[in-house]
Coordinates of C-alpha atoms in Angstrom, one line a residue:
X1 CA 3.3 -41.4 158.1
X2 CA 3.3 -38.4 155.6
X3 CA 0.7 -35.8 156.3
X4 CA -2.1 -35.8 153.6
X5 CA -2.0 -32.7 151.4
X6 CA -5.1 -30.4 151.9
X7 CA -7.4 -30.0 148.9
X8 CA -7.2 -26.6 147.2
X9 CA -11.0 -26.0 147.5
X10 CA -10.7 -26.7 151.2
X11 CA -8.0 -24.0 151.6
X12 CA -10.0 -21.4 149.6
X13 CA -13.2 -22.2 151.5
X14 CA -11.4 -21.9 154.9
X15 CA -10.0 -18.5 153.8
X16 CA -13.5 -17.3 152.8
X17 CA -12.6 -16.8 149.2
X18 CA -15.4 -19.1 147.9
X19 CA -18.6 -20.4 149.5
X20 CA -19.6 -24.1 149.5
X21 CA -22.3 -23.8 146.8
X22 CA -20.0 -22.1 144.3
X23 CA -17.1 -24.5 145.2
X24 CA -19.3 -27.5 144.3
X25 CA -20.3 -25.9 141.0
X26 CA -16.7 -25.2 140.1
X27 CA -15.6 -28.7 140.9
X28 CA -18.4 -30.1 138.8
X29 CA -17.8 -27.8 135.8
X30 CA -14.0 -28.5 136.1
X31 CA -14.6 -32.3 135.8
X32 CA -16.9 -31.8 132.8
X33 CA -14.4 -29.5 131.0
X34 CA -11.3 -31.4 132.2
X35 CA -9.9 -28.2 133.9
X36 CA -8.1 -27.9 137.2
X37 CA -10.1 -26.4 140.1
X38 CA -8.0 -23.2 140.3
X39 CA -8.3 -22.6 136.6
X40 CA -12.1 -23.1 136.8
X41 CA -12.5 -20.7 139.7
X42 CA -10.6 -18.0 137.9
X43 CA -12.6 -18.4 134.7
X44 CA -15.9 -18.3 136.6
X45 CA -14.8 -15.1 138.4
X46 CA -15.1 -16.7 141.8
X47 CA -11.4 -16.1 142.7
X48 CA -8.5 -14.1 141.3
X49 CA -5.0 -15.4 140.4
X50 CA -3.4 -14.1 143.5
X51 CA -5.9 -15.9 145.7
X52 CA -5.7 -19.2 143.8
X53 CA -1.9 -19.3 143.7
X54 CA -1.5 -18.2 147.3
X55 CA -3.7 -21.2 148.2
X56 CA -1.7 -23.4 145.9
X57 CA 1.5 -22.3 147.6
X58 CA -0.1 -23.2 151.0
X59 CA -1.2 -26.6 149.6
X60 CA 2.3 -27.5 148.5
X61 CA 4.1 -25.9 151.4
X62 CA 5.7 -23.3 149.2
X63 CA 6.3 -19.6 149.6
X64 CA 3.9 -17.2 147.7
X65 CA 5.5 -14.1 146.2
X66 CA 3.5 -11.0 145.4
X67 CA 5.6 -9.5 142.5
X68 CA 3.9 -6.1 143.0
X69 CA 5.6 -5.9 146.5
X70 CA 8.6 -8.1 146.1
X71 CA 12.1 -6.6 146.0
X72 CA 14.0 -8.7 143.5
X73 CA 17.8 -8.0 143.4
X74 CA 19.1 -6.8 140.0
X75 CA 21.7 -9.6 139.7
X76 CA 19.0 -12.3 140.3
X77 CA 18.1 -12.3 136.6
X78 CA 21.7 -13.3 135.8
X79 CA 21.4 -16.6 137.7
X80 CA 19.3 -18.3 134.9
X81 CA 19.9 -18.1 131.1
X82 CA 17.5 -15.8 129.5
X83 CA 16.4 -18.6 127.1
X84 CA 15.2 -20.7 130.0
X85 CA 13.4 -17.8 131.6
X86 CA 11.5 -16.9 128.5
X87 CA 10.8 -20.5 127.4
X88 CA 9.6 -21.9 130.7
X89 CA 8.2 -18.6 132.2
X90 CA 10.2 -18.9 135.4
X91 CA 11.7 -16.1 137.4
X92 CA 14.9 -16.3 139.6
X93 CA 14.7 -14.4 142.9
X94 CA 18.3 -14.9 144.1
X95 CA 20.3 -17.4 146.1
X96 CA 19.6 -18.4 149.7
X97 CA 21.6 -20.9 151.8
X98 CA 23.0 -22.5 148.6
X99 CA 19.5 -22.9 147.0
X100 CA 18.4 -21.1 143.9
X101 CA 15.1 -19.3 144.7
X102 CA 12.9 -19.6 141.7
X103 CA 9.3 -18.7 140.8
X104 CA 7.6 -21.4 138.8
X105 CA 4.1 -21.7 137.4
X106 CA 3.1 -25.3 138.1
X107 CA 4.3 -27.2 141.3
X108 CA 3.3 -30.5 139.6
X109 CA 5.5 -30.1 136.6
X110 CA 8.2 -32.5 137.9
X111 CA 9.9 -32.9 134.5
X112 CA 10.5 -29.2 134.3
X113 CA 12.0 -29.2 137.8
X114 CA 14.4 -32.0 136.9
X115 CA 15.4 -30.2 133.7
X116 CA 16.1 -27.0 135.6
X117 CA 18.2 -28.8 138.3
X118 CA 20.2 -30.4 135.5
X119 CA 20.6 -27.3 133.3
X120 CA 21.3 -24.9 136.2
X121 CA 23.3 -27.4 138.3
X122 CA 21.6 -26.2 141.5
X123 CA 19.2 -27.2 144.2
X124 CA 16.0 -25.3 143.8
X125 CA 13.7 -23.5 146.3
X126 CA 10.5 -23.1 144.4
X127 CA 8.0 -20.4 145.0
X128 CA 4.6 -19.5 143.4
X129 CA 3.3 -16.2 142.0
X130 CA 0.5 -15.0 139.8
X131 CA 1.4 -16.3 136.2
X132 CA 0.1 -13.0 134.7
X133 CA 2.4 -11.0 137.0
X134 CA 5.3 -13.3 136.1
X135 CA 4.7 -12.8 132.4
X136 CA 4.5 -9.1 132.8
X137 CA 7.7 -8.9 134.8
X138 CA 9.6 -11.0 132.2
X139 CA 8.2 -9.1 129.3
X140 CA 8.9 -5.6 130.7
X141 CA 12.0 -6.0 132.9
X142 CA 14.1 -9.1 132.0
X143 CA 16.2 -7.2 129.4
X144 CA 17.2 -4.6 131.9
X145 CA 20.1 -6.7 133.1
X146 CA 21.9 -6.1 129.8
X147 CA 22.0 -2.3 130.5
X148 CA 22.8 -2.6 134.2
X149 CA 26.2 -4.2 134.0
X150 CA 28.4 -2.1 131.7
X151 CA 28.0 -0.1 128.5
X152 CA 31.0 -1.9 127.1
X153 CA 29.0 -5.2 126.8
X154 CA 26.2 -3.4 125.0
X155 CA 28.6 -1.8 122.6
X156 CA 30.2 -5.2 121.8
X157 CA 26.7 -6.7 121.2
X158 CA 25.9 -3.8 118.8
X159 CA 29.2 -4.6 117.0
X160 CA 28.2 -8.2 116.6
X161 CA 30.7 -9.4 119.2
X162 CA 28.2 -11.3 121.4
X163 CA 30.8 -13.8 122.8
X164 CA 33.1 -10.9 123.9
X165 CA 30.1 -9.2 125.5
X166 CA 29.3 -12.3 127.4
X167 CA 32.9 -12.7 128.5
X168 CA 32.8 -9.1 129.7
X169 CA 29.7 -9.8 131.8
X170 CA 31.1 -12.9 133.3
X171 CA 34.4 -11.3 134.1
X172 CA 32.6 -8.5 136.0
X173 CA 30.2 -10.7 137.9
X174 CA 31.0 -11.6 141.5
X175 CA 32.5 -14.9 142.6
X176 CA 29.2 -16.0 144.2
X177 CA 27.3 -15.4 140.9
X178 CA 27.5 -18.4 138.6
X179 CA 24.8 -17.1 136.2
X180 CA 27.2 -15.3 133.8
X181 CA 29.6 -18.2 133.5
X182 CA 26.7 -20.6 132.8
X183 CA 25.4 -18.2 130.1
X184 CA 28.9 -17.8 128.6
X185 CA 29.4 -21.6 128.3
X186 CA 26.0 -22.0 126.9
X187 CA 26.7 -19.3 124.3
X188 CA 30.0 -20.9 123.3
X189 CA 28.3 -24.3 122.8
X190 CA 25.2 -22.9 121.0
X191 CA 27.3 -20.7 118.7
X192 CA 29.6 -23.5 117.7
X193 CA 26.6 -25.7 116.7
X194 CA 25.1 -22.8 114.7
X195 CA 28.3 -22.2 112.8
X196 CA 28.5 -25.8 111.7
X197 CA 31.6 -26.6 113.9
X198 CA 32.5 -30.2 114.5
X199 CA 34.6 -29.5 117.7
X200 CA 35.0 -26.9 120.4
X201 CA 38.5 -26.5 121.8
X202 CA 38.9 -24.8 125.2
X203 CA 42.7 -24.5 125.6
X204 CA 44.3 -22.9 128.7
X205 CA 47.4 -20.9 127.8
X206 CA 49.9 -19.1 130.1
X207 CA 47.9 -15.8 130.1
X208 CA 44.5 -16.6 128.6
X209 CA 42.1 -19.4 127.7
X210 CA 41.8 -19.9 123.9
X211 CA 38.5 -20.8 122.4
X212 CA 38.6 -22.4 118.9
X213 CA 36.0 -24.0 116.7
X214 CA 36.8 -26.6 114.1
X215 CA 34.7 -25.8 111.0
X216 CA 34.9 -27.9 107.9
X217 CA 38.0 -29.6 109.3
X218 CA 40.0 -26.3 110.0
X219 CA 40.5 -24.8 113.4
X220 CA 39.4 -21.2 113.7
X221 CA 40.2 -19.1 116.7
X222 CA 37.0 -17.6 118.0
X223 CA 38.0 -15.6 121.1
X224 CA 40.1 -15.5 124.3
X225 CA 38.7 -15.9 127.8
X226 CA 40.6 -14.1 130.7
X227 CA 42.8 -16.4 132.7
X228 CA 40.9 -15.5 135.9
X229 CA 37.8 -17.2 134.4
X230 CA 39.6 -20.5 133.5
X231 CA 38.6 -22.4 136.7
X232 CA 34.8 -21.6 136.6
X233 CA 34.5 -22.1 132.9
X234 CA 36.2 -25.5 133.0
X235 CA 34.3 -26.5 136.1
X236 CA 31.0 -25.6 134.4
X237 CA 31.8 -27.8 131.3
X238 CA 32.9 -30.7 133.6
X239 CA 29.7 -30.5 135.6
X240 CA 27.5 -30.4 132.5
X241 CA 29.3 -33.5 131.1
X242 CA 29.2 -35.5 134.4
X243 CA 32.9 -35.4 135.1
X244 CA 34.5 -35.2 138.6
X245 CA 35.4 -31.5 139.0
X246 CA 37.8 -32.3 141.8
X247 CA 40.0 -34.5 139.5
X248 CA 42.5 -32.4 137.6
X249 CA 45.4 -34.9 137.3
X250 CA 43.9 -37.6 135.1
X251 CA 42.1 -37.5 131.7
X252 CA 38.3 -37.8 131.9
X253 CA 35.5 -38.3 129.4
X254 CA 31.9 -37.3 129.5
X255 CA 28.8 -36.5 127.5
X256 CA 26.4 -33.6 127.2
X257 CA 22.9 -33.7 125.7
X258 CA 21.5 -30.2 124.8
X259 CA 18.5 -28.9 123.0
X260 CA 19.6 -26.3 120.4
X261 CA 17.1 -24.8 118.0
X262 CA 14.6 -27.6 118.5
X263 CA 17.2 -30.3 117.9
X264 CA 18.8 -32.6 120.4
X265 CA 22.6 -32.4 120.0
X266 CA 25.0 -34.8 121.8
X267 CA 28.5 -33.7 122.7
X268 CA 31.4 -36.1 123.5
X269 CA 33.7 -34.3 126.0
X270 CA 37.3 -35.0 126.7
X271 CA 39.4 -33.3 129.4
X272 CA 43.2 -33.7 129.2
X273 CA 45.5 -32.3 132.0
X274 CA 48.1 -30.0 130.3
X275 CA 50.8 -27.6 131.6
X276 CA 48.6 -24.5 132.0
X277 CA 45.4 -26.4 133.0
X278 CA 43.0 -28.9 131.6
X279 CA 42.4 -28.8 127.8
X280 CA 38.8 -29.6 127.0
X281 CA 37.4 -30.6 123.6
X282 CA 33.7 -31.0 122.9
X283 CA 33.0 -33.2 119.9
X284 CA 29.6 -32.2 118.4
X285 CA 27.6 -35.2 117.3
X286 CA 24.7 -34.2 115.0
X287 CA 22.0 -36.8 114.5
X288 CA 21.6 -35.8 110.8
X289 CA 25.2 -36.7 110.1
X290 CA 24.3 -40.4 109.8
X291 CA 21.1 -39.8 107.9
X292 CA 22.5 -38.0 104.8
X293 CA 22.3 -41.0 102.6
X294 CA 25.2 -42.9 100.9
X295 CA 25.3 -41.0 97.7
X296 CA 25.3 -37.6 99.4
X297 CA 28.6 -38.5 101.1
X298 CA 30.5 -37.8 97.9
X299 CA 30.6 -41.0 95.8
X300 CA 31.0 -40.7 92.0
X301 CA 28.5 -42.9 90.2
X302 CA 30.9 -45.8 89.6
X303 CA 32.2 -45.9 93.1
X304 CA 28.6 -45.6 94.4
X305 CA 27.5 -48.7 92.4
X306 CA 30.5 -50.7 93.5
X307 CA 30.0 -49.7 97.2
X308 CA 26.4 -50.6 97.3
X309 CA 27.2 -53.9 95.6
X310 CA 29.9 -54.8 98.1
X311 CA 27.9 -53.9 101.2
X312 CA 25.1 -56.3 100.1
X313 CA 27.3 -59.3 100.0
X314 CA 26.4 -62.0 102.6
X315 CA 29.9 -62.3 104.1
X316 CA 33.4 -61.0 104.1
X317 CA 35.2 -57.9 105.5
X318 CA 34.7 -54.4 104.2
X319 CA 37.4 -52.0 105.6
X320 CA 37.3 -48.2 105.6
X321 CA 40.7 -46.5 106.2
X322 CA 41.9 -43.0 106.8
X323 CA 43.1 -40.7 109.6
X324 CA 41.0 -39.5 112.5
X325 CA 38.3 -37.1 111.3
X326 CA 38.1 -38.4 107.8
X327 CA 34.5 -39.5 108.0
X328 CA 35.0 -43.2 108.3
X329 CA 32.3 -43.6 111.0
X330 CA 29.7 -41.6 109.0
X331 CA 30.4 -43.8 105.9
X332 CA 29.9 -47.0 107.9
X333 CA 26.8 -45.8 109.7
X334 CA 25.3 -44.8 106.3
X335 CA 26.0 -48.3 105.1
X336 CA 24.3 -49.8 108.2
X337 CA 21.3 -47.5 107.7
X338 CA 21.0 -48.8 104.1
X339 CA 21.1 -52.4 105.4
X340 CA 19.0 -51.9 108.5
X341 CA 15.9 -54.1 107.7
X342 CA 13.7 -56.2 110.0
X343 CA 15.2 -59.4 108.4
X344 CA 18.8 -58.5 109.3
X345 CA 20.3 -58.6 112.8
X346 CA 23.1 -56.0 113.1
X347 CA 25.4 -55.7 116.2
X348 CA 28.2 -53.1 116.7
X349 CA 31.1 -52.9 119.0
X350 CA 32.2 -49.3 119.4
X351 CA 34.5 -47.1 121.5
X352 CA 32.6 -44.9 122.0
X353 CA 29.1 -45.3 120.6
X354 CA 28.8 -41.9 118.9
X355 CA 25.3 -42.1 117.3
X356 CA 22.3 -44.1 118.3
X357 CA 20.6 -45.9 115.4
X358 CA 17.2 -47.4 115.8
X359 CA 16.9 -51.1 115.2
X360 CA 20.7 -51.8 115.7
X361 CA 22.2 -53.5 118.8
X362 CA 25.1 -51.2 119.8
X363 CA 27.7 -52.2 122.4
X364 CA 30.0 -49.7 124.1
X365 CA 33.6 -50.8 124.9
X366 CA 34.5 -50.3 128.5
X367 CA 38.1 -51.2 129.2
X368 CA 37.8 -50.0 132.8
X369 CA 35.7 -53.1 133.6
X370 CA 37.4 -55.4 131.1
X371 CA 34.7 -55.1 128.4
X372 CA 37.1 -54.9 125.5
X373 CA 36.6 -55.3 121.7
X374 CA 37.8 -58.9 122.0
X375 CA 35.2 -59.8 124.7
X376 CA 32.3 -58.1 122.9
X377 CA 33.2 -59.8 119.6
X378 CA 33.4 -63.3 121.1
X379 CA 30.0 -62.8 122.8
X380 CA 28.6 -61.1 119.7
X381 CA 29.1 -64.2 117.5
X382 CA 26.9 -66.2 119.9
X383 CA 24.1 -63.7 119.2
X384 CA 23.7 -65.0 115.6
X385 CA 24.1 -61.6 113.8
X386 CA 24.0 -61.1 110.0
X387 CA 26.1 -58.0 110.0
X388 CA 28.8 -56.9 112.5
X389 CA 30.4 -53.4 112.8
X390 CA 33.7 -53.2 114.7
X391 CA 34.6 -49.6 115.5
X392 CA 38.3 -50.1 114.8
X393 CA 40.7 -53.0 114.3
X394 CA 43.5 -52.1 116.7
X395 CA 45.4 -55.3 117.2
X396 CA 45.9 -58.7 115.8
X397 CA 43.5 -60.4 118.2
X398 CA 40.6 -58.3 117.1
X399 CA 41.6 -58.7 113.5
X400 CA 41.7 -62.5 113.9
X401 CA 38.2 -62.6 115.4
X402 CA 36.9 -60.3 112.7
X403 CA 38.3 -62.6 110.0
X404 CA 36.9 -65.7 111.6
X405 CA 33.5 -64.0 111.7
X406 CA 33.8 -63.2 108.0
X407 CA 34.8 -66.7 107.1
X408 CA 31.9 -68.2 109.1
X409 CA 29.2 -66.3 107.1
X410 CA 29.0 -62.8 108.6
X411 CA 29.4 -59.5 106.9
X412 CA 31.9 -57.4 108.9
X413 CA 32.5 -53.7 108.7
X414 CA 35.4 -52.0 110.4
X415 CA 38.0 -49.2 110.2
X416 CA 41.7 -49.1 110.1
X417 CA 44.2 -46.3 110.3
X418 CA 46.3 -46.3 107.1
X419 CA 47.0 -43.7 104.5
X420 CA 45.5 -45.5 101.5
X421 CA 43.6 -48.7 100.6
X422 CA 46.5 -51.0 99.5
X423 CA 48.6 -50.4 102.7
X424 CA 45.7 -51.8 104.8
X425 CA 46.7 -55.3 103.6
X426 CA 50.3 -55.0 104.7
X427 CA 49.1 -53.4 108.0
X428 CA 47.0 -56.4 108.8
X429 CA 49.8 -58.8 108.0
X430 CA 52.1 -56.7 110.2
X431 CA 49.6 -57.1 113.0
X432 CA 50.2 -60.9 112.8
X433 CA 47.2 -61.9 110.7
X434 CA 48.2 -64.8 108.4
X435 CA 48.4 -63.7 104.7
X436 CA 46.1 -66.4 103.5
X437 CA 43.4 -65.3 105.9
X438 CA 43.7 -61.7 104.8
X439 CA 43.5 -62.8 101.1
X440 CA 40.5 -65.0 101.6
X441 CA 38.3 -62.8 104.0
X442 CA 38.6 -59.2 102.7
X443 CA 36.1 -58.2 100.1
X444 CA 37.1 -54.6 99.6
X445 CA 39.1 -51.8 101.2
X446 CA 38.1 -48.1 100.9
X447 CA 40.3 -45.1 101.8
X448 CA 38.7 -41.7 102.2
X449 CA 39.3 -38.1 103.2
X450 CA 37.1 -35.1 103.7
X451 CA 37.6 -32.0 101.5
X452 CA 36.0 -28.6 101.9
X453 CA 33.3 -27.7 99.3
X454 CA 33.4 -24.4 97.6
X455 CA 30.6 -22.0 98.7
X456 CA 27.9 -22.0 96.0
X457 CA 27.2 -18.3 96.6
X458 CA 30.7 -16.9 96.0
X459 CA 32.7 -19.4 94.0
X460 CA 34.2 -18.1 90.8
X461 CA 36.5 -19.3 88.0
X462 CA 40.2 -19.1 89.0
X463 CA 41.9 -17.4 86.1
X464 CA 45.4 -18.0 87.6
X465 CA 45.5 -21.2 89.6
X466 CA 48.7 -22.1 91.4
X467 CA 50.8 -24.2 88.9
X468 CA 52.4 -26.1 91.8
X469 CA 49.0 -27.7 92.8
X470 CA 48.1 -28.3 89.2
X471 CA 51.3 -30.3 88.8
X472 CA 50.6 -32.3 91.9
X473 CA 47.2 -33.3 90.6
X474 CA 48.5 -33.8 87.0
X475 CA 46.1 -31.2 85.6
X476 CA 47.2 -30.0 82.2
X477 CA 46.3 -26.8 80.3
X478 CA 44.2 -29.0 78.0
X479 CA 42.3 -30.2 81.0
X480 CA 41.6 -26.7 82.1
X481 CA 40.2 -25.8 78.7
X482 CA 37.5 -28.5 79.1
X483 CA 37.0 -28.0 82.9
X484 CA 37.6 -24.5 84.4
X485 CA 39.1 -24.4 87.8
X486 CA 37.1 -22.7 90.5
X487 CA 38.1 -20.8 93.7
X488 CA 36.2 -19.4 96.7
X489 CA 36.0 -15.7 96.9
X490 CA 34.5 -15.4 100.3
X491 CA 31.1 -14.0 101.4
X492 CA 29.0 -13.6 104.5
X493 CA 27.3 -16.9 103.9
X494 CA 30.6 -18.8 104.3
X495 CA 32.1 -16.4 106.8
X496 CA 34.6 -15.2 104.3
X497 CA 36.4 -18.6 103.9
X498 CA 35.1 -19.4 100.4
X499 CA 34.1 -22.9 101.6
X500 CA 30.9 -24.2 103.1
X501 CA 30.5 -27.9 104.0
X502 CA 32.6 -31.0 103.3
X503 CA 32.4 -33.9 100.9
X504 CA 34.5 -37.2 100.8
X505 CA 36.9 -38.4 98.2
X506 CA 37.5 -42.1 97.9
X507 CA 39.9 -44.8 96.9
X508 CA 38.0 -48.1 96.4
X509 CA 40.0 -51.2 96.1
X510 CA 38.0 -54.4 95.5
X511 CA 40.1 -57.6 95.9
X512 CA 40.3 -59.5 92.7
X513 CA 42.1 -62.8 92.2
X514 CA 45.4 -61.1 91.3
X515 CA 45.4 -58.9 94.4
X516 CA 44.4 -61.9 96.6
X517 CA 47.4 -63.8 95.2
X518 CA 49.7 -60.9 95.9
X519 CA 48.4 -60.5 99.4
X520 CA 49.0 -64.3 100.0
X521 CA 52.6 -63.9 98.8
X522 CA 53.2 -60.7 101.0
X523 CA 53.6 -58.3 98.0
X524 CA 54.7 -54.8 98.9
X525 CA 52.3 -51.9 99.2
X526 CA 53.6 -50.2 96.0
X527 CA 53.1 -53.5 94.0
X528 CA 49.6 -53.8 95.4
X529 CA 48.8 -50.2 94.5
X530 CA 50.0 -50.8 90.9
X531 CA 47.9 -53.9 90.5
X532 CA 44.9 -52.1 92.0
X533 CA 45.2 -49.2 89.6
X534 CA 45.7 -51.6 86.7
X535 CA 42.4 -53.2 87.8
X536 CA 40.6 -49.9 87.6
X537 CA 41.0 -48.4 91.1
X538 CA 40.8 -44.6 91.2
X539 CA 43.2 -43.2 93.8
X540 CA 42.3 -40.4 96.3
X541 CA 44.1 -37.9 94.0
X542 CA 42.2 -39.2 90.9
X543 CA 38.9 -38.9 92.7
X544 CA 39.9 -35.5 94.0
X545 CA 40.8 -34.4 90.4
X546 CA 37.3 -35.4 89.3
X547 CA 35.7 -33.2 92.0
X548 CA 38.0 -30.3 91.0
X549 CA 36.8 -30.6 87.4
X550 CA 33.2 -30.6 88.6
X551 CA 33.8 -27.3 90.4
X552 CA 33.2 -28.9 93.8
X553 CA 36.6 -28.0 95.4
X554 CA 40.1 -26.7 94.6
X555 CA 43.4 -28.3 93.7
X556 CA 44.9 -26.8 96.9
X557 CA 42.3 -28.4 99.0
X558 CA 42.8 -31.9 97.4
X559 CA 46.6 -31.5 97.8
X560 CA 46.2 -30.5 101.5
X561 CA 44.0 -33.4 102.6
X562 CA 45.8 -36.1 100.6
X563 CA 49.3 -34.7 101.4
X564 CA 49.9 -35.1 97.7
X565 CA 53.6 -34.3 97.9
X566 CA 54.1 -37.4 100.1
X567 CA 52.0 -39.8 98.0
X568 CA 53.6 -42.1 95.4
X569 CA 52.4 -40.8 92.0
X570 CA 52.4 -44.2 90.1

């Protein structure tokens, strides 16, 4: 049977700190003012902080540390990121027998202890000390670590090269000291989020480890980590994402949840064995990405009205097509947010579930246990949903189930990997779906791409735009007289790129009777495209040209994302 913990008042009374009469008074006043006994004794002047916290340490079987006399090693402060020390007012004392020795303020704050174990990836040996002395120590001495390692790191920080400084610190730390590596990885992740990156790429090379951020769809090399630090850095990321650090031969997936600037950010992590070591990519999943609203995605007014009309139909299939990273998921999630009402039941089948949406039943595909798209979809239909989202139509079996769902009164959203909207019809038929089912079930197909938006702070009229890109977008000199072409000059706000943020361009093809007849008769993609354009469809290039005329982006950017030279210019 566990020994009963002694009462704090009993310990202080036995040590002669407080007499019985004053102890009773303190207990009574503490109950009246809803304060803990130790806090009450200090406020009444019956005990000091050292006496109370020494007694608390005895009560909880912990070590008490007098910071006035303690000899704390200089490298101890490197064991815990400075942000955690300052935020939670904790103090690392060193490592002993595999445990991280740590001064905390409240032995009953179990949530904080769980958080620290997770963030620091260490078993903790907790101690108590006077909170006032802890605060004084943090405020006066915690920054000394920056000056005690090397002047080179300080010079790099002064030059604005914080990541290089952190790499320098981590490189100089001993093998037993994990703190600098933890801080380096945290800095890489935090910096990527603050620079609006969508992905972090950690790529081992023959002589270095390359760090790149993907910002506005373009990979930018941030820095290089020494080859000697490859193993600890990769191991740290794998630990944070819940991967097996001993497995280096097979691909692994994981997730990280991290609080950055008061916002909870999710990271989807992928580790892929490569020739020089495991390549790791962290996909940054921002909650606000799916809450921007449909119109803010980039719809022109006519496409917006058509889109909102289609997604409110009671049944049929609405497909969004485009390559990986073209914003298909964001568009579909925005549509679901618009339709998410108490009178609608919405179920999704995704691989993986990237964003959690309140009020929607989201199912994660797990092929390792046989939970495939096909199984989820068959079970999903027995749940009587109004709206279904299928993360991606990958084969004919999933396509057939989606079509059957649409034909039996469900509204189905899904994605498909094709270059444009008309080719989605031929792609489904190539998968083995019968043409008459394609023709009768699909309501509309929308292709999209993401283009970089010109920085509002530094964009200027381009007096000599490249004639090659003007030809690709069919922009004439007469057009330029009515609509000046803009370019990005580059400024500190956009990190000198001339672009800040992205917006989508669209190609919306609603199936009319003519296109349905052509789908039924297996018409070619080029014939379908001609019919769609004759029916009023604006192509990706056309929509891009509208945004160029509005000064949102550049002809080069539209040509880049649409691969204009490879598109048929009907």
